[in-house]
Amino acid sequence: MAPPGAAEEEYVSGAQLIAEALKTQNIEYMFGIVGIPVTEIAIAAQAIGIKYIGMRNEQAACYAASAVGYLTGKPGICLVVSGPGLIHALGGMANANMNCWPLIVIGGSSDRNQEIMGAFQEFPQVEACRLYSKFSVRPSSLEAIPAVIEKAVRCSIYGRPGACYVDMPGDFVNLQVNKSSVKYVKCCLPPPVCTAEHSAVSEAASILAHSRQPLLIIGKGAAYSRAENSIRKLVDQCGLPFLPTPMGKGVVPDNHPNCVAAARSRALQHADVIILFGARLNWILHFGLPPRFRPDVKIIQVDICAEELGNNVRPAANLLGDINAVTEQLLEQLVLMEWKYPSYSEWWKGLREKMKSNEETSKALALQKSLPMNYYTVFHHVREVLPRDCVLVSEGANTMDIGRTMLPNYLPRHRLDAGTFGTMGVGLGFAIAAAVVAKDQTPEQRVICVEGDSAFGFSGMEVETICRYNLPVVIIVVNNNGIYSGLDADSWKEMLKSGEPTACAPPVCLLPNSHYEQIMSAFGGKGYFVKTPEELQNALKASLAEKQVPSLINVMINPQSDRKQQDFHWLTRSNM
């Protein structure tokens, strides 16, 4: 009891401090799996207005939280228990760091007074997370929690975005402290917007103006920086061909006449000047090296991260800064020069001829009448029904790669896939994140998650999460009975006659004709098993018409279906 006339002292727990600090930093979403010692943190966060989405696996929870960071520009929170719970989340942290997406993982850990004694799920969590994050810390006291949370949020969004880890000892969660002793901090400021040096912009504009075969490459960094309006102006006013990376699709719509995605190999191999907008010269772009690129190609690199400039290829010009701001600088310089690339050039003529040839090849494959269907037939009929503003989530091998070419994006940040790290298992976590954000921002928007059957298996139980929260997700499983390829049911039975599956089943095979749609039905969603184009379109139309119930469409295709002949394989093997 306080003495007469004295103010009643107010106490607050560690769990409440974390929740209040996150709310102060304008954090909206938390994904996780509760248990000892973090359950109270989730309850406190929910009580203060942060949306908590309980997942079925920490890895999927971490993928979801990182996708929220990309979609909103503010980190999502992944809440996990100690030891194995945190270890399961490391995959999501690594993926966020590689993709440059803001993420904060909060992990419960062993009580401080039990360290080095063999405590329950004891693990060196802060040290382990340093390999997968920009910032990894345990608060020194309850009083320091708000300052630590502010720094974690700031580190996750400043510079090149990435993952941060905050460790929370079990005894901190329910321990209470006098509120007057807490070091409260305000919300961190938005990331500073940096522009490139004027001389570098002038040099880049001059190089571009003297090009004969220019190309813009638009990466997901451009999507993250909200550079769509300025890049669209640059494309339109200067008449430049552009090539989006997988998650750069939609920054400028895929159906824009200057999009040369259908002639990707030709564009990369013959361009003499390339501007990279938030894209890295890594495996996705064949490292910028011959024979995929010209030996004398001039690279103009636009990136927020100085350390990225000059990786693999020495740039002709470095434009360090915010992609949106730098694009506006470059556009202003080109307008002053009154420069526009001619639409009648031999470069445009060659690109358009190659685009037409490749599109005709894909169309011929798509219109094949034989059953089982191939990938191109599936995507052709899906494309005819998809809403223009849907968010596309995709993962798998051929499913994702062919889907990149067949399923268009018209809006920025409307495609999520395996990304820079090539991570399988991200699909349902990403779909859940996109659907949760869509529910708040654009309630009529649908999320279409296109998965290979192998990819679906990584996180298939998240279907229950989708149904529990009644999220507007349609899952399409493109089922070829395997990884890359599989066996049909008859071949599988013949194979089994020769011995035990462990000895004779090809490592790439999965059980033929698995009814994944029944997983969705088991939790109250709608499931469809389809074999023909008509059944596929009917199922997709019915799924999109049903606003309240999630759906899963299990599409059987030819187990030996493959992509069309490639000029260059997507995955480059370097002898560097």
XYZ file of C-alpha atoms in Angstrom:
576
model
C 0.000 0.000 0.000
C 1.236 3.475 -0.865
C 1.358 5.991 2.049
C -1.548 8.475 2.339
C -1.325 11.180 -0.304
C 1.308 9.302 -2.342
C 0.617 8.176 -5.893
C -0.014 4.464 -6.339
C 3.011 2.887 -8.003
C 2.259 1.151 -11.306
C 4.017 -2.039 -12.327
C 4.307 -3.625 -15.751
C 5.470 -7.091 -16.845
C 8.061 -7.934 -19.456
C 5.338 -9.289 -21.745
C 3.398 -6.028 -21.479
C 6.535 -3.984 -22.123
C 7.237 -5.894 -25.347
C 3.652 -5.454 -26.542
C 3.602 -1.736 -25.693
C 6.973 -1.166 -27.350
C 5.848 -2.911 -30.540
C 2.641 -0.888 -30.593
C 4.639 2.333 -30.131
C 6.670 1.360 -33.228
C 3.389 0.961 -35.181
C 3.775 -2.797 -35.555
C 0.524 -4.377 -36.719
C 1.062 -8.116 -37.239
C 2.514 -10.961 -35.193
C 2.794 -14.570 -36.364
C 3.928 -17.435 -34.217
C 3.378 -20.528 -32.142
C 2.908 -20.018 -28.422
C 4.231 -22.123 -25.567
C 6.625 -21.781 -22.667
C 7.754 -19.027 -22.183
C 6.108 -16.722 -24.762
C 2.346 -17.297 -24.446
C 1.896 -14.198 -22.298
C 3.650 -12.061 -24.942
C 1.096 -13.092 -27.577
C -1.782 -12.411 -25.177
C -0.395 -8.980 -24.270
C 0.158 -8.095 -27.942
C -3.368 -9.112 -28.864
C -4.811 -7.153 -25.917
C -3.110 -3.970 -27.102
C -4.409 -4.271 -30.680
C -1.665 -6.136 -32.534
C -3.126 -8.835 -34.768
C -1.841 -12.266 -33.732
C -1.955 -15.127 -36.250
C -1.199 -18.529 -34.751
C 0.587 -20.800 -37.226
C 1.342 -24.537 -37.286
C 5.113 -24.346 -37.822
C 7.633 -21.693 -36.824
C 9.233 -21.733 -40.257
C 5.955 -20.811 -41.958
C 5.303 -18.186 -39.260
C 8.667 -16.597 -40.002
C 8.029 -16.636 -43.763
C 4.678 -14.936 -43.146
C 6.163 -12.248 -40.907
C 8.891 -11.468 -43.458
C 6.361 -11.209 -46.299
C 4.386 -8.679 -44.253
C 7.593 -6.651 -44.031
C 7.900 -6.624 -47.822
C 4.248 -5.859 -48.440
C 3.880 -3.066 -45.864
C 7.402 -1.700 -45.363
C 7.088 -2.359 -41.607
C 8.510 -5.532 -40.049
C 6.195 -8.350 -39.165
C 6.872 -10.096 -35.863
C 7.590 -13.800 -35.563
C 7.119 -15.058 -32.001
C 8.695 -18.418 -31.159
C 9.520 -20.526 -28.136
C 13.019 -21.377 -27.010
C 15.477 -23.864 -28.508
C 13.821 -25.866 -31.294
C 11.184 -23.178 -31.846
C 13.857 -20.597 -32.565
C 15.865 -23.047 -34.674
C 12.819 -23.708 -36.863
C 12.547 -19.954 -37.457
C 16.149 -19.603 -38.652
C 15.120 -20.599 -42.183
C 12.710 -17.671 -42.298
C 15.324 -15.300 -40.897
C 17.880 -16.353 -43.507
C 15.284 -15.985 -46.249
C 14.335 -12.483 -45.056
C 17.968 -11.417 -44.953
C 18.642 -12.764 -48.452
C 15.471 -11.121 -49.811
C 16.241 -7.877 -47.919
C 12.859 -7.828 -46.171
C 12.299 -6.346 -42.694
C 11.531 -8.922 -40.001
C 11.784 -9.169 -36.230
C 11.933 -12.523 -34.488
C 11.218 -12.537 -30.760
C 12.326 -15.775 -29.164
C 11.721 -16.996 -25.673
C 14.792 -18.475 -23.999
C 15.835 -20.228 -20.817
C 15.639 -18.450 -17.468
C 18.821 -16.505 -16.765
C 19.496 -18.277 -13.458
C 19.521 -21.657 -15.238
C 22.083 -20.805 -17.925
C 24.805 -23.460 -18.517
C 22.886 -25.838 -16.200
C 21.103 -27.746 -18.961
C 17.875 -25.762 -18.756
C 14.770 -26.712 -20.722
C 15.475 -26.073 -24.426
C 18.683 -24.200 -23.568
C 20.474 -22.963 -26.685
C 22.864 -20.086 -27.533
C 20.144 -18.197 -29.354
C 21.618 -14.704 -29.587
C 24.874 -16.108 -30.965
C 23.089 -18.423 -33.422
C 20.931 -15.612 -34.801
C 23.889 -13.362 -35.561
C 24.540 -15.461 -38.677
C 21.010 -14.834 -39.972
C 20.280 -11.257 -38.949
C 21.428 -7.642 -39.005
C 21.006 -7.279 -35.244
C 20.779 -9.906 -32.494
C 20.392 -8.938 -28.838
C 19.060 -9.819 -25.416
C 17.826 -6.852 -23.346
C 19.985 -6.325 -20.254
C 16.920 -5.542 -18.136
C 13.174 -5.060 -18.359
C 13.732 -1.307 -18.299
C 15.727 -1.552 -21.554
C 13.056 -3.440 -23.555
C 11.450 -0.413 -25.292
C 14.851 0.887 -26.455
C 15.885 -2.554 -27.710
C 12.629 -3.004 -29.629
C 12.997 0.454 -31.201
C 16.532 -0.353 -32.339
C 15.437 -3.720 -33.751
C 12.667 -2.051 -35.771
C 15.045 0.684 -36.940
C 17.747 -1.794 -37.972
C 15.228 -3.919 -39.858
C 14.083 -1.050 -42.112
C 17.158 1.226 -42.398
C 19.724 0.757 -45.171
C 19.259 -2.642 -46.744
C 16.265 -4.138 -44.880
C 16.651 -7.465 -43.109
C 15.981 -9.655 -40.100
C 16.588 -8.760 -36.437
C 16.409 -10.974 -33.359
C 15.336 -10.077 -29.807
C 15.879 -12.703 -27.109
C 13.501 -12.828 -24.161
C 14.532 -14.944 -21.132
C 11.657 -16.846 -19.600
C 11.981 -15.091 -16.250
C 11.650 -11.693 -17.975
C 8.204 -12.465 -19.360
C 6.229 -12.322 -16.109
C 8.737 -10.344 -14.041
C 7.368 -6.917 -13.150
C 9.076 -3.556 -12.857
C 8.002 -0.122 -11.745
C 6.784 1.729 -14.818
C 8.574 4.899 -13.744
C 11.969 3.216 -14.199
C 11.325 2.083 -17.795
C 13.259 3.841 -20.584
C 10.365 4.587 -22.930
C 11.229 5.718 -26.477
C 9.228 7.202 -29.330
C 8.556 5.550 -32.666
C 11.650 5.522 -34.847
C 11.728 7.874 -37.810
C 11.095 6.503 -41.329
C 14.237 5.454 -43.211
C 16.116 8.457 -44.613
C 15.763 8.896 -48.379
C 19.202 9.127 -49.988
C 19.868 10.443 -53.476
C 22.802 9.654 -55.756
C 25.649 12.056 -56.491
C 24.742 14.455 -59.292
C 27.920 13.639 -61.243
C 27.100 9.920 -61.149
C 23.577 10.594 -62.419
C 24.932 12.719 -65.284
C 27.427 9.995 -66.194
C 24.732 7.303 -66.164
C 22.433 9.417 -68.350
C 25.236 9.994 -70.853
C 26.054 6.276 -71.033
C 22.390 5.438 -71.585
C 21.981 8.129 -74.253
C 24.886 6.661 -76.230
C 23.586 3.072 -76.040
C 22.428 1.184 -79.109
C 20.742 -1.719 -77.291
C 19.639 -0.550 -73.820
C 17.737 -2.578 -71.230
C 16.206 -1.810 -67.833
C 16.104 -4.637 -65.289
C 13.549 -4.066 -62.525
C 14.137 -5.975 -59.285
C 12.080 -6.472 -56.155
C 14.123 -3.703 -54.534
C 12.294 -1.313 -56.860
C 8.981 -2.776 -55.719
C 9.972 -2.450 -52.058
C 10.982 1.208 -52.506
C 7.606 2.038 -54.105
C 9.357 3.206 -57.283
C 6.576 2.110 -59.655
C 5.442 5.589 -60.715
C 8.913 6.943 -61.442
C 10.068 3.794 -63.272
C 6.865 3.755 -65.332
C 7.580 7.367 -66.345
C 11.127 6.451 -67.307
C 9.932 3.555 -69.469
C 7.198 5.612 -71.140
C 9.054 8.864 -71.700
C 12.315 7.285 -72.854
C 10.835 4.333 -74.792
C 13.083 1.784 -73.079
C 12.658 -2.009 -73.060
C 12.470 -3.493 -69.577
C 12.813 -6.915 -68.027
C 11.378 -7.603 -64.560
C 12.932 -10.094 -62.176
C 10.350 -12.515 -60.712
C 9.260 -10.255 -57.844
C 9.893 -7.119 -59.883
C 6.897 -8.129 -61.996
C 4.116 -5.551 -61.829
C 6.273 -2.526 -60.997
C 5.499 -1.780 -64.625
C 2.594 -3.991 -65.786
C 3.581 -7.205 -67.574
C 1.293 -6.290 -70.478
C 3.122 -3.007 -71.103
C 4.355 -2.963 -74.733
C 7.945 -2.343 -73.568
C 8.076 -5.496 -71.411
C 10.501 -7.971 -73.033
C 10.123 -10.822 -70.535
C 9.124 -13.137 -73.402
C 12.574 -12.538 -74.927
C 14.530 -12.686 -71.658
C 17.591 -14.555 -72.923
C 17.875 -12.443 -76.080
C 17.575 -9.210 -74.105
C 20.214 -10.180 -71.547
C 22.638 -11.619 -74.071
C 22.702 -8.681 -76.474
C 22.059 -5.528 -74.409
C 25.007 -3.138 -74.501
C 23.841 -0.969 -71.570
C 21.824 -2.327 -68.651
C 20.376 -0.337 -65.755
C 19.741 -2.420 -62.637
C 16.958 -1.028 -60.464
C 17.168 -2.864 -57.140
C 18.301 -6.122 -58.722
C 21.485 -8.025 -57.913
C 23.825 -9.737 -60.358
C 23.471 -13.062 -58.600
C 22.380 -16.476 -59.893
C 18.966 -15.137 -60.961
C 20.717 -12.835 -63.447
C 23.545 -15.283 -64.252
C 26.062 -13.141 -62.325
C 26.165 -10.591 -65.166
C 28.785 -12.703 -66.931
C 29.262 -14.165 -70.446
C 27.838 -16.075 -72.222
C 24.548 -14.832 -70.724
C 25.733 -11.220 -71.107
C 27.963 -9.418 -73.569
C 31.585 -9.246 -72.406
C 31.561 -5.488 -73.019
C 28.144 -4.737 -71.493
C 27.997 -1.506 -69.480
C 26.154 -1.878 -66.190
C 24.543 1.073 -64.404
C 23.731 -0.085 -60.893
C 21.061 1.567 -58.730
C 21.041 0.201 -55.172
C 20.515 1.288 -51.564
C 23.465 -0.826 -50.400
C 26.983 0.406 -51.187
C 28.496 -3.035 -50.631
C 26.373 -4.420 -53.472
C 27.858 -2.060 -56.053
C 30.435 -3.841 -58.192
C 29.612 -7.411 -57.233
C 30.701 -9.763 -60.067
C 30.847 -6.989 -62.689
C 32.531 -3.600 -62.448
C 29.737 -1.053 -63.137
C 30.130 1.740 -65.634
C 28.206 3.949 -63.196
C 27.173 3.567 -59.553
C 23.993 5.254 -58.360
C 23.861 4.766 -54.611
C 20.567 5.724 -52.997
C 16.859 5.125 -52.670
C 15.660 3.580 -55.932
C 12.598 5.782 -56.258
C 14.556 8.975 -55.589
C 17.437 7.975 -57.887
C 15.035 7.071 -60.706
C 13.500 10.530 -60.469
C 17.005 12.042 -60.647
C 17.871 9.996 -63.720
C 14.573 10.815 -65.418
C 15.043 14.531 -64.785
C 18.495 14.400 -66.388
C 17.249 12.498 -69.455
C 14.355 14.936 -69.909
C 16.838 17.828 -69.853
C 18.815 16.014 -72.560
C 15.575 15.518 -74.541
C 16.628 11.936 -75.165
C 14.313 9.117 -76.187
C 15.240 5.705 -77.509
C 13.813 5.129 -81.028
C 11.046 2.539 -81.267
C 12.025 1.658 -84.859
C 15.571 0.499 -83.959
C 17.007 -2.876 -84.992
C 17.212 -3.726 -81.283
C 13.468 -3.327 -80.835
C 12.824 -5.215 -84.069
C 14.905 -8.214 -82.938
C 13.355 -8.264 -79.465
C 9.811 -8.170 -80.839
C 10.507 -10.985 -83.289
C 11.923 -13.161 -80.492
C 9.001 -12.312 -78.201
C 6.508 -13.288 -80.887
C 8.324 -16.574 -81.574
C 8.521 -17.541 -77.898
C 4.898 -16.560 -77.260
C 3.754 -18.709 -80.188
C 5.724 -21.684 -78.835
C 4.165 -21.276 -75.389
C 0.703 -20.855 -76.915
C 1.088 -24.051 -78.931
C 2.014 -25.944 -75.757
C -0.871 -24.323 -73.863
C -3.468 -25.316 -76.446
C -2.497 -28.975 -76.614
C -5.603 -31.123 -76.207
C -3.907 -34.234 -74.819
C -4.541 -35.416 -71.265
C -3.084 -35.338 -68.684
C -2.472 -31.611 -69.085
C 0.962 -29.991 -69.221
C 2.089 -26.923 -67.252
C 1.364 -24.508 -70.091
C -2.205 -25.758 -70.505
C -2.840 -25.353 -66.777
C -1.456 -21.820 -66.640
C -3.228 -20.777 -69.835
C -6.604 -21.685 -68.386
C -5.797 -20.248 -64.962
C -4.712 -16.954 -66.543
C -8.051 -16.576 -68.312
C -9.911 -16.556 -64.985
C -7.545 -14.789 -62.567
C -8.632 -11.409 -61.168
C -6.374 -8.635 -62.405
C -5.582 -7.407 -58.882
C -4.986 -10.766 -57.199
C -1.774 -11.429 -55.296
C 0.076 -14.358 -56.868
C 2.139 -16.586 -54.606
C 4.153 -19.276 -56.326
C 6.723 -21.891 -55.453
C 8.020 -25.108 -56.895
C 10.405 -25.988 -59.687
C 8.690 -25.961 -63.078
C 5.480 -24.729 -61.439
C 7.127 -21.518 -60.325
C 9.449 -21.025 -63.290
C 6.830 -21.551 -65.990
C 4.289 -19.612 -63.920
C 6.610 -16.599 -64.054
C 6.239 -16.494 -67.826
C 2.568 -17.475 -68.081
C 0.830 -15.690 -65.177
C 0.987 -11.891 -65.556
C 1.221 -9.244 -62.847
C -0.232 -5.788 -63.353
C 0.454 -4.243 -59.952
C 3.601 -3.935 -57.810
C 4.176 -6.225 -54.808
C 1.548 -8.630 -56.118
C 3.895 -11.558 -56.673
C 5.680 -13.551 -53.964
C 7.860 -16.562 -54.712
C 10.953 -18.495 -53.630
C 13.076 -15.392 -54.159
C 16.796 -14.830 -53.869
C 17.400 -17.786 -51.555
C 15.343 -20.165 -53.719
C 13.479 -21.260 -50.593
C 10.919 -24.038 -50.831
C 8.129 -24.072 -48.257
C 7.452 -20.325 -48.334
C 4.183 -20.522 -50.262
C 1.499 -20.902 -47.625
C 3.247 -18.583 -45.165
C 3.472 -15.917 -47.853
C -0.160 -16.512 -48.844
C -1.329 -16.123 -45.245
C 0.605 -12.863 -44.888
C -0.770 -11.473 -48.152
C -4.316 -12.456 -47.180
C -4.078 -10.909 -43.700
C -2.806 -7.638 -45.174
C -5.423 -7.750 -47.935
C -8.223 -8.202 -45.385
C -7.205 -4.901 -43.783
C -6.304 -2.881 -46.874
C -8.296 -4.275 -49.834
C -10.954 -6.659 -48.523
C -12.126 -7.767 -51.990
C -8.647 -8.826 -53.087
C -7.943 -12.538 -53.509
C -4.696 -14.397 -52.936
C -3.900 -17.178 -55.414
C -1.215 -19.566 -54.196
C 0.145 -21.755 -57.017
C 2.210 -24.648 -55.668
C 3.940 -27.708 -56.961
C 2.905 -30.843 -55.081
C 6.362 -31.155 -53.548
C 6.362 -27.489 -52.479
C 2.903 -27.859 -50.933
C 4.194 -30.675 -48.751
C 6.603 -28.396 -46.880
C 3.845 -26.473 -45.093
C 0.572 -28.143 -46.059
C -0.820 -28.058 -42.513
C -1.010 -24.268 -42.753
C -4.238 -24.977 -44.637
C -5.761 -25.273 -41.169
C -4.476 -21.769 -40.350
C -6.068 -20.447 -43.544
C -9.403 -22.028 -42.619
C -9.216 -21.002 -38.953
C -8.865 -17.337 -39.881
C -11.137 -17.662 -42.923
C -8.570 -16.080 -45.226
C -9.340 -15.266 -48.887
C -6.864 -17.786 -50.306
C -7.230 -20.120 -53.280
C -4.498 -22.769 -53.443
C -3.752 -24.427 -56.782
C -1.570 -27.518 -56.455
C -0.036 -28.411 -59.822
C 0.430 -32.116 -59.181
C 2.960 -34.075 -61.245
C 3.446 -36.797 -58.619
C 6.982 -35.768 -57.820
C 9.888 -33.368 -57.561
C 10.632 -32.138 -61.109
C 8.888 -35.266 -62.443
C 7.089 -38.333 -61.151
C 5.438 -41.578 -62.178
C 1.850 -42.238 -63.178
C -0.160 -44.724 -61.112
C 0.405 -47.669 -63.456
C 4.161 -47.108 -63.630
C 4.252 -46.798 -59.850
C 2.531 -50.149 -59.414
C 4.901 -51.808 -61.885
C 7.867 -50.314 -60.092
C 6.676 -51.650 -56.740
C 6.662 -55.190 -58.136
C 10.447 -55.054 -58.284
C 10.916 -54.552 -54.553
C 10.558 -52.238 -51.551
C 9.908 -48.545 -52.328
C 12.973 -47.516 -50.298
C 15.150 -49.506 -52.680
C 13.491 -48.940 -56.037
C 11.350 -45.764 -55.918
C 13.138 -42.930 -57.769
C 14.139 -40.191 -55.291
C 12.142 -37.608 -57.275
C 8.846 -39.516 -56.996
C 5.934 -38.850 -54.676
C 2.810 -40.977 -54.192
C 0.787 -40.768 -57.428
C -2.608 -39.056 -57.508
C -2.457 -37.853 -53.901
C -5.678 -36.105 -52.923
C -4.324 -32.898 -51.403
C -7.724 -31.251 -51.802
C -9.021 -33.458 -48.991
C -6.739 -31.638 -46.555
C -8.645 -28.433 -47.290
C -11.982 -30.235 -47.021
C -10.963 -31.699 -43.661
C -10.804 -28.201 -42.155
C -14.014 -26.876 -43.683
C -12.691 -25.381 -46.918
C -13.604 -26.410 -50.453
C -11.507 -29.030 -52.248
C -11.476 -29.869 -55.966
C -9.736 -32.715 -57.792
C -9.428 -31.826 -61.479
C -7.981 -33.494 -64.575
C -9.242 -31.426 -67.532
C -9.129 -27.746 -68.540
C -12.903 -27.495 -68.168
C -12.809 -28.916 -64.641
C -9.948 -26.562 -63.770
C -11.732 -23.434 -64.949
C -15.003 -24.454 -63.305
C -13.245 -25.103 -60.000
C -11.360 -21.809 -60.127
C -14.478 -19.826 -61.011
C -16.375 -21.486 -58.156
C -13.487 -20.783 -55.745
C -13.347 -17.112 -56.710
C -17.118 -16.751 -56.447
C -17.028 -18.158 -52.902
C -16.024 -15.145 -50.794
C -16.168 -16.769 -47.370
C -14.522 -20.188 -47.755
C -10.902 -20.938 -48.775
C -10.323 -23.454 -51.573
C -7.715 -25.918 -52.785
C -7.702 -27.111 -56.400
C -5.610 -30.241 -56.952
C -4.675 -30.235 -60.663
C -3.354 -33.487 -62.080
C -0.835 -33.047 -64.910
C 1.395 -35.310 -66.962
C 4.139 -36.506 -64.563
C 6.703 -36.063 -67.352
C 5.582 -32.559 -68.320
C 8.483 -30.132 -68.699
C 9.192 -26.576 -69.810
C 9.832 -25.591 -73.407
C 13.392 -25.659 -74.716
C 15.437 -22.891 -73.090
C 18.130 -20.770 -74.728
C 19.824 -20.796 -71.329
C 18.956 -22.773 -68.223
C 17.480 -20.653 -65.449
C 20.039 -21.905 -62.924
C 23.537 -20.943 -64.035
C 26.527 -22.960 -62.907
C 29.585 -20.753 -62.692
C 33.185 -21.909 -62.979
C 34.484 -18.785 -61.252
